Tab-separated table of C-alpha atoms and ligand atoms in Angstrom:
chain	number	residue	atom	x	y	z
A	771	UNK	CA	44.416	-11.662	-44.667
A	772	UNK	CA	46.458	-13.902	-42.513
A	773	UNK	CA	48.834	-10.926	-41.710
A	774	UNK	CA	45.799	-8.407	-40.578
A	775	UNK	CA	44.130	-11.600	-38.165
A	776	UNK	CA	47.761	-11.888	-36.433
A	777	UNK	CA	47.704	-8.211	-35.650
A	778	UNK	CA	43.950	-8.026	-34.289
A	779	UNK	CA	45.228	-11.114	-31.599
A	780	UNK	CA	48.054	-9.306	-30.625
A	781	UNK	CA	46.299	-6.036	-30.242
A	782	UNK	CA	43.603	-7.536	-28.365
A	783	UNK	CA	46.464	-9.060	-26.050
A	784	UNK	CA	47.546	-5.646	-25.646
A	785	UNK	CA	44.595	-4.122	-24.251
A	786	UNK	CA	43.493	-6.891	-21.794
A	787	UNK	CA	47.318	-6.929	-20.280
A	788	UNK	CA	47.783	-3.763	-19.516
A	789	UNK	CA	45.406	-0.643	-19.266
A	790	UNK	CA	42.504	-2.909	-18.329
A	791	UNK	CA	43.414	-3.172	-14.804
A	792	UNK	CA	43.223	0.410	-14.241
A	793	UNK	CA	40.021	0.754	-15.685
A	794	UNK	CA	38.579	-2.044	-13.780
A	795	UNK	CA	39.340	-0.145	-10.574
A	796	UNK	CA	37.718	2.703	-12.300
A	797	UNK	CA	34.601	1.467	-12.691
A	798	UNK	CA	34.783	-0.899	-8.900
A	799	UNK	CA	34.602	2.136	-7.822
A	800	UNK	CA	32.229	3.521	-9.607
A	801	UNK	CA	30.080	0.749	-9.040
A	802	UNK	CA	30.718	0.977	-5.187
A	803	UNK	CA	30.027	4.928	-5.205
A	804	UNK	CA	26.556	4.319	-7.433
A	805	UNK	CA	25.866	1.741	-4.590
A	806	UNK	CA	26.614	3.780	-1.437
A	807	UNK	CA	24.528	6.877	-3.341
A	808	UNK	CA	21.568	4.601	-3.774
A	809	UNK	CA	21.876	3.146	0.064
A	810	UNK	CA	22.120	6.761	1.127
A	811	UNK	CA	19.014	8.209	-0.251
A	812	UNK	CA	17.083	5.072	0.576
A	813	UNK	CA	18.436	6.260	4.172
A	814	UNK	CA	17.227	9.455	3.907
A	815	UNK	CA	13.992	8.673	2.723
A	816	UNK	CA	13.824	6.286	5.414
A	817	UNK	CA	14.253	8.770	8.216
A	818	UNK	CA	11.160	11.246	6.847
A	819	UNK	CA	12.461	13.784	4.464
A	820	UNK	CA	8.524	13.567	1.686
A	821	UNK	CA	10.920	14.161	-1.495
A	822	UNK	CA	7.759	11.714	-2.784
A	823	UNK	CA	5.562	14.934	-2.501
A	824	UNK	CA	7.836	16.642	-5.251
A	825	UNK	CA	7.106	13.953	-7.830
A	826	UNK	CA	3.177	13.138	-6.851
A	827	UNK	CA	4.146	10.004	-4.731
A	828	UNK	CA	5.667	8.194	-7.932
A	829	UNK	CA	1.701	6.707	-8.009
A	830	UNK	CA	1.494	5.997	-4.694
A	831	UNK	CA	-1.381	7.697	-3.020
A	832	UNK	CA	-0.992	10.538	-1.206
A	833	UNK	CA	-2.546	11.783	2.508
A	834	UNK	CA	-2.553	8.793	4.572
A	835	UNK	CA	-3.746	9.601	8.234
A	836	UNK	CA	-2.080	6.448	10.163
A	837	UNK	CA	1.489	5.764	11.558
A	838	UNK	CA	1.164	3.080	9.147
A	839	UNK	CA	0.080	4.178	5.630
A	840	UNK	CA	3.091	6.966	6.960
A	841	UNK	CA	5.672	4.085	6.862
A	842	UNK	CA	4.189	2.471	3.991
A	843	UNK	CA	4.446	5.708	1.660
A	844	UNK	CA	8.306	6.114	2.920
A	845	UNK	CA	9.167	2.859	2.121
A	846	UNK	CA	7.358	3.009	-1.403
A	847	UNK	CA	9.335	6.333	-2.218
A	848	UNK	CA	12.489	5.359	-1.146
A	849	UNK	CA	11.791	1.828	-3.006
A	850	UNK	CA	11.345	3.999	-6.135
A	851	UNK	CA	14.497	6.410	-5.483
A	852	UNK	CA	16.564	3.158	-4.909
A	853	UNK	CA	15.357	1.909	-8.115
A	854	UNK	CA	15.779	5.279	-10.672
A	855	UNK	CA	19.649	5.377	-9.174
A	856	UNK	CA	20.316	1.803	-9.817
A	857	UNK	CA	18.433	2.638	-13.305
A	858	UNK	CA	20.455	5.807	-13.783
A	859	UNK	CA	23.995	4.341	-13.053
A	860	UNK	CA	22.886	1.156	-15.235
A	861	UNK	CA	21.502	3.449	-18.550
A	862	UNK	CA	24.855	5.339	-17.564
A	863	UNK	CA	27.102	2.482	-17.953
A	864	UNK	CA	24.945	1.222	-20.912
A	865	UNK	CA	25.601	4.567	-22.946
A	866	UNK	CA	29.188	5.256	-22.097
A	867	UNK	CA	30.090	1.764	-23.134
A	868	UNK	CA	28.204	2.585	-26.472
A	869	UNK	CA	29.931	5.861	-27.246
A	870	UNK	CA	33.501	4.645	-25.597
A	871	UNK	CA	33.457	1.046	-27.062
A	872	UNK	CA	31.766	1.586	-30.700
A	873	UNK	CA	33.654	0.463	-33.770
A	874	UNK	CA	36.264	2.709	-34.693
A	875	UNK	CA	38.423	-0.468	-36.651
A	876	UNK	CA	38.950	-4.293	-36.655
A	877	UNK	CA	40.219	-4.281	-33.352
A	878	UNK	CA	38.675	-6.591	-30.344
A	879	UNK	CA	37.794	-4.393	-27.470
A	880	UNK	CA	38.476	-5.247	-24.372
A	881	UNK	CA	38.234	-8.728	-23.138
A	882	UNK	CA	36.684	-9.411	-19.749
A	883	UNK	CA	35.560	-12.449	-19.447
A	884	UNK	CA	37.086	-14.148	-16.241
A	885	UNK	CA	37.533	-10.975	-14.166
A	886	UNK	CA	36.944	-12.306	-10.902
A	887	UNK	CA	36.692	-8.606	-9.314
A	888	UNK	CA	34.085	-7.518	-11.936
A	889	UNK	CA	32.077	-10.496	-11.935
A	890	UNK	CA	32.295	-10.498	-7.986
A	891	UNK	CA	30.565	-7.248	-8.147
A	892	UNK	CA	28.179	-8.042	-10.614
A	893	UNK	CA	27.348	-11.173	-7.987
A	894	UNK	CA	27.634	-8.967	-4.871
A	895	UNK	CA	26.025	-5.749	-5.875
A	896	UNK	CA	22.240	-6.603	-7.178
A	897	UNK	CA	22.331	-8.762	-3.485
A	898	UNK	CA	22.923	-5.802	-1.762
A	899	UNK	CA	20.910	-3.827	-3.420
A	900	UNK	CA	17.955	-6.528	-2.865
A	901	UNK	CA	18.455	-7.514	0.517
A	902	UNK	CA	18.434	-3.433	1.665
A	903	UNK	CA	15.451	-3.743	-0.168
A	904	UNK	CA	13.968	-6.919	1.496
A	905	UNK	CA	14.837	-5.725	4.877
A	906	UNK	CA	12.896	-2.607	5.177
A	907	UNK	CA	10.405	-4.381	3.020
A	908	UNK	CA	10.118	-6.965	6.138
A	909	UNK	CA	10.506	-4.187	8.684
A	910	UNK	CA	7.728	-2.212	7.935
A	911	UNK	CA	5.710	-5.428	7.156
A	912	UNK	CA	6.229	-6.322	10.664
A	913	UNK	CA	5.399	-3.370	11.520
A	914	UNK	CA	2.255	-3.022	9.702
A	915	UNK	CA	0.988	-6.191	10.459
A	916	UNK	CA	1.564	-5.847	14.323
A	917	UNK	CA	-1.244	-6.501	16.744
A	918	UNK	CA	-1.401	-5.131	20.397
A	919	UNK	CA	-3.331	-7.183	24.049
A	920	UNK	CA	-5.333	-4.432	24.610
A	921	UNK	CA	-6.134	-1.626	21.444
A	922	UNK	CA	-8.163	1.258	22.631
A	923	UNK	CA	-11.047	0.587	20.163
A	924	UNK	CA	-12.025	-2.630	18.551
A	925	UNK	CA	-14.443	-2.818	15.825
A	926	UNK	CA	-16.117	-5.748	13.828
A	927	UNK	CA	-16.226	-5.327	10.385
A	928	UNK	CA	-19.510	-7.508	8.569
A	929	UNK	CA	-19.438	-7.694	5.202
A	930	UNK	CA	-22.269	-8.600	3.488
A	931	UNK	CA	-23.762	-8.499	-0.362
A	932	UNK	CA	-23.721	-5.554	-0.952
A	933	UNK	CA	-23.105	-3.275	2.549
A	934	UNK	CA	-21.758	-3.136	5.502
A	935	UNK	CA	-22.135	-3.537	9.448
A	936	UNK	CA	-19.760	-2.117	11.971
A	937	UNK	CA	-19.902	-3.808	15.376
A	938	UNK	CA	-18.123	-1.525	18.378
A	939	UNK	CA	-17.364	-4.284	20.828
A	940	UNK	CA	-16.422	-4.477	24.412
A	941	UNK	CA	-13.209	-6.999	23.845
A	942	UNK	CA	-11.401	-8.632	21.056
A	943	UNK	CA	-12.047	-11.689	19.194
A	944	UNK	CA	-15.641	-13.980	18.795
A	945	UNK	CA	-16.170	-14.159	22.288
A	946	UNK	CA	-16.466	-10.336	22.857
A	947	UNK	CA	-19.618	-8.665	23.080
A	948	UNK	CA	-21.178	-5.887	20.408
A	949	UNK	CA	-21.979	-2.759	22.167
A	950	UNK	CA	-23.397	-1.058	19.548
A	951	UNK	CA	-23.936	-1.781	15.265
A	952	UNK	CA	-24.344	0.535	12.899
A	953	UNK	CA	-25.445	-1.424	9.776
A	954	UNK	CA	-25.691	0.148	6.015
A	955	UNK	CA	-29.012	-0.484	3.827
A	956	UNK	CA	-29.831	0.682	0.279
A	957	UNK	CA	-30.771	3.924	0.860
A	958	UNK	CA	-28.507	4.572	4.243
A	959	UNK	CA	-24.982	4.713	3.888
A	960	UNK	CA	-23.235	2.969	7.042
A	961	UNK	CA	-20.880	5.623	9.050
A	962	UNK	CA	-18.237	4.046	11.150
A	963	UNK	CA	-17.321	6.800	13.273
A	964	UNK	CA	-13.649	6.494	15.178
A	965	UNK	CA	-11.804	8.667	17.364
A	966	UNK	CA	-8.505	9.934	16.589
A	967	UNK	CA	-5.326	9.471	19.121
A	968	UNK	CA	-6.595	5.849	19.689
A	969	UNK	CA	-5.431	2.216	18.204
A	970	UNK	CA	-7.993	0.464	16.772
A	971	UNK	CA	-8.348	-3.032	15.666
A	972	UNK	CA	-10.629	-3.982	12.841
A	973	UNK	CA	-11.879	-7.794	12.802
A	974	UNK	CA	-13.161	-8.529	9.363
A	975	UNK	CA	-15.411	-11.123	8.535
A	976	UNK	CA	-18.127	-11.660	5.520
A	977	UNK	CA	-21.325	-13.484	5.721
A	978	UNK	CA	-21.012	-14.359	1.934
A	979	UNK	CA	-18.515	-14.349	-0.042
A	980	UNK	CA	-15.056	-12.571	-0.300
A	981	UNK	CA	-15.104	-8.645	-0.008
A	982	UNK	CA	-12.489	-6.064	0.858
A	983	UNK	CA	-12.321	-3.759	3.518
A	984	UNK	CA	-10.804	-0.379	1.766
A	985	UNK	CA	-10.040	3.485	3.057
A	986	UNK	CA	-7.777	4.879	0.538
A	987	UNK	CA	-6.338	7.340	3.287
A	988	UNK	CA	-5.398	3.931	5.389
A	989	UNK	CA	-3.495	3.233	2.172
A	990	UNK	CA	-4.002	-0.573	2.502
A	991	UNK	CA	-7.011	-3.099	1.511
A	992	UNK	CA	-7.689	-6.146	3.681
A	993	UNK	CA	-9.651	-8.971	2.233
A	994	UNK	CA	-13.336	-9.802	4.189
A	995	UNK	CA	-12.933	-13.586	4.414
A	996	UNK	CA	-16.227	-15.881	4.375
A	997	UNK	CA	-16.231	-18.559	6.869
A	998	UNK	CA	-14.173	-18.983	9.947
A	999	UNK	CA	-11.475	-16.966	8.897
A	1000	UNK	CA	-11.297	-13.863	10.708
A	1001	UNK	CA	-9.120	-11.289	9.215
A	1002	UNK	CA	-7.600	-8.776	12.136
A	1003	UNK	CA	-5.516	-5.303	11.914
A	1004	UNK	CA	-4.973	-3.130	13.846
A	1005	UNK	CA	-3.875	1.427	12.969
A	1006	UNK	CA	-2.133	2.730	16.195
A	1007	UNK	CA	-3.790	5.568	15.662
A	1008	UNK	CA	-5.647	8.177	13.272
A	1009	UNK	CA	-4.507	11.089	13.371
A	1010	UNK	CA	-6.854	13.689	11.292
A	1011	UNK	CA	-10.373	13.946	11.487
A	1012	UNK	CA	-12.653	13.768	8.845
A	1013	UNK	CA	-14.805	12.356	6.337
A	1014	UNK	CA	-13.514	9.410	4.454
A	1015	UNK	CA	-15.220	7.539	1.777
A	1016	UNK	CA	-14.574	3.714	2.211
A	1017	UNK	CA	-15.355	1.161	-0.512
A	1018	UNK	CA	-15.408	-2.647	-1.028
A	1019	UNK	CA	-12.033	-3.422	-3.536
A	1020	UNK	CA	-13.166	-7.178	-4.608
A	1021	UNK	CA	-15.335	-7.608	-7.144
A	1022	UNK	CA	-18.221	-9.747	-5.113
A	1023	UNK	CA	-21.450	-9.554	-7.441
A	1024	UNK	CA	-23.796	-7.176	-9.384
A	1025	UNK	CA	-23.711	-4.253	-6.805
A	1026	UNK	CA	-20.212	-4.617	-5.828
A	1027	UNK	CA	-19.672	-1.051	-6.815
A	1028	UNK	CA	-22.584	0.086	-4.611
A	1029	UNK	CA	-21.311	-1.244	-1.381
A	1030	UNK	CA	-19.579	2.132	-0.152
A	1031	UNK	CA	-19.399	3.786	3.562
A	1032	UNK	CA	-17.974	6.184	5.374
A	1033	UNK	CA	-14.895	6.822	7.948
A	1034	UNK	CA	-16.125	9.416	10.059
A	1035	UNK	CA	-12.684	10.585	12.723
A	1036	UNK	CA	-13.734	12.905	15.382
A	1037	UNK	CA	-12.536	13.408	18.435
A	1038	UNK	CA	-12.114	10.770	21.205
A	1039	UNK	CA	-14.886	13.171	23.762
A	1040	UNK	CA	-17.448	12.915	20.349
A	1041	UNK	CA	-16.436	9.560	19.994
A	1042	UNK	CA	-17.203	8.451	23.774
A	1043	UNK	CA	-20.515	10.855	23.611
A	1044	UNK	CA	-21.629	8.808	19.895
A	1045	UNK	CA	-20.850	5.479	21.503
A	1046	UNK	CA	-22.856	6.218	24.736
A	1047	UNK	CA	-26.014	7.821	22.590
A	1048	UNK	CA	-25.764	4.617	20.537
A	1049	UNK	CA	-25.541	2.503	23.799
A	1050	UNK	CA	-28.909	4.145	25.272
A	1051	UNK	CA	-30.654	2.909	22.195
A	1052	UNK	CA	-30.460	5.810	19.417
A	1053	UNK	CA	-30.033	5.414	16.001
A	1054	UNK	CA	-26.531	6.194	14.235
A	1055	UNK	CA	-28.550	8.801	12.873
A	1056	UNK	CA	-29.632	10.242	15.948
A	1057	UNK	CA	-26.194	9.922	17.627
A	1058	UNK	CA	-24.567	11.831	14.638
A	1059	UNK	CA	-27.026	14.404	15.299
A	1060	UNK	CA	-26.411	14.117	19.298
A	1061	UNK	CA	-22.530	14.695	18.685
A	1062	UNK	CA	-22.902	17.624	15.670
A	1063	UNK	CA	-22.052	15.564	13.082
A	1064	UNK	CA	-23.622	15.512	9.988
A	1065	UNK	CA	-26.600	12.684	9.934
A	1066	UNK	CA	-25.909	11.141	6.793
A	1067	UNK	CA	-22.366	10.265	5.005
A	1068	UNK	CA	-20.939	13.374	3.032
A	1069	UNK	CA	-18.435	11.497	0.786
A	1070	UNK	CA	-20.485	9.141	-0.834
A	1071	UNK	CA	-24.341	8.513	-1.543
A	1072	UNK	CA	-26.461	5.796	-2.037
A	1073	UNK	CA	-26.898	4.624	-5.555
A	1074	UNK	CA	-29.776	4.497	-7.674
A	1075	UNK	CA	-30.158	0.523	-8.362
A	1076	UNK	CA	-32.791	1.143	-10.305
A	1077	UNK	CA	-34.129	-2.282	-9.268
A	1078	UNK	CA	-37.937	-1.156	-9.449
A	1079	UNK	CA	-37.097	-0.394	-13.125
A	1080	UNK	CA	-35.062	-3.142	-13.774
A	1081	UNK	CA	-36.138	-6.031	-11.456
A	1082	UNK	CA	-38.727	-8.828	-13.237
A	1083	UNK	CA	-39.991	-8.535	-9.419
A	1084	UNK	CA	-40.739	-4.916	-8.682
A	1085	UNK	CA	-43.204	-5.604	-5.819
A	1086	UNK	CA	-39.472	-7.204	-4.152
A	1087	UNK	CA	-37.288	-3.850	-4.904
A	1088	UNK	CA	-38.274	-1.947	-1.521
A	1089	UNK	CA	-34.610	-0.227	0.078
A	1090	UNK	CA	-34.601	-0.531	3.570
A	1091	UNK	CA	-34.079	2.582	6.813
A	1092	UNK	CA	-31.320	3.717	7.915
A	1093	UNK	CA	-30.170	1.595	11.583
B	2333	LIG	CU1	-17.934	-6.460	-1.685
């Protein structure tokens, strides 16, 4: 027994001396080269190659129509890329040191405790990796988040249990005026309508309590604060037209999953004409009309409350017109 505990030492001794140093390099290296594939793709991905389309936007919704929820969706794919190499090269290592390093005898594998190198790397890479991460993280935050003096088209978003009003104003900030409101009611479904090749600022604010502002194809939410918080962003642009449904995303009382309305993006000429036909007194209706646009939203409908069924009160379930 004695005898057989003498020669494990000395073998052990043996294989920390001398081949480890070689294989330490070996796998530095390796290390280095899984780290400089990972920075490279998140590179790539970076500069606007959609490999995310290939794989269904790993989750990530697809079809954004702002410089924005563009950015967002690269960084997002290129997050996930960054991740399944680190993942890949880690799983790698895992395995190989499974099959390479199982028990074939009594003998110690390799020692490596105290290997400043390794353990350097083991510091240094998961820093890199995180702070390549953070940065482009913080860039397209920035970038996201930024607000312009003077945006093209500024828009007050009301929030209110359970709908919506949409003031076009002629400035930014309380102080500015409302030019024109299209407001949402029971049995109306409120239509913002936008142009496209413009920035637009959205000011949020609720009248109740906390809702959320939500396009999918802006590929962001923004809470509706109560109070005097007023919650601003701004998209430099939109760049498809359309008809996009829009939804509250915070759960803010019975209807909550009534309170839907519509993005309508035309062009900036139907856009001016809707805005002046609004101005002169019409009805959103009536301008949609004006402009040959559908009247009424064609993504989502009103929903059937049922109140006059339901409510104790059915003399107090009347739906109101359309503004
Ligand atoms: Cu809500």
């Amino acid at each position: 027994m004695v005898a057989r505990s003498s020669e494990v030492r000395s073998s052990a001794v043996r294989h920390s001396a001398s081949p480890g140093a070689g294989g330490r390099r070996r796998r530095g290296a390796g290390r280095l080269a899984g780290l400089g594939l990972g920075g490279a793709a998140l590179l790539v991905l970076l500069t606007g190659c959609d490999v995310g389309g290939a794989v269904g936007g790993f989750g990530w919704p697809q079809g954004g129509i702002t410089p924005q929820s563009h950015r967002m969706y690269d960084l997002w794919i290129a997050s996930c890329i960054a991740a399944l190499a680190v993942g890949v090269f880690v799983w790698g290592l895992i395995f190989w040191c499974v099959i390479r390093y199982r028990k074939r005898g009594n003998e110690l594998p390799v020692q490596t405790r105290y290997n400043m190198p390794m353990e350097f790397l083991y510091t240094i890479a998961p820093i890199l990796v995180v702070s390549v991460l953070f940065y482009y993280t913080a860039v397209v935050q920035t970038g996201v988040d930024k607000l312009t003096k003077n945006p093209d088209v500024t828009v007050e978003v009301v929030a209110f249990k359970w709908n919506w009003q949409f003031n076009y104003r002629d400035g930014q900030g309380r102080d500015a005026n409302t030019v024109a409101s299209v407001l949402g009611t029971s049995d109306v479904i409120p239509v913002l309508v936008l142009p496209t090749g413009r920035s637009i600022r959205f000011e949020e604010q609720s009248r109740d309590v906390v809702h959320s502002f939500w396009v999918p194809e802006l590929l962001f939410k923004r809470d509706v604060f109560p109070g005097s918080i007023r919650n601003v962003f701004e998209v430099s642009s939109l760049d498809q037209e359309g008809w996009y449904v829009g939804r509250c995303a915070e759960l803010c009382g019975s209807y909550h999953a009534f309170m839907n309305f519509e993005l309508r993006v035309v062009s900036p000429q139907k856009y001016d004409q809707f805005l002046a036909e609004k101005k002169a007194g019409k009805s959103t209706q009536e301008a949609l009309k004006a402009i040959g646009e559908p009247e009424f939203a064609q993504t989502t409908k009103p929903f059937d409350t049922r109140r006059a069924k339901n409510n104790f009160n059915p003399s107090d379930a009347s739906a109101g017109v359309g503004s």
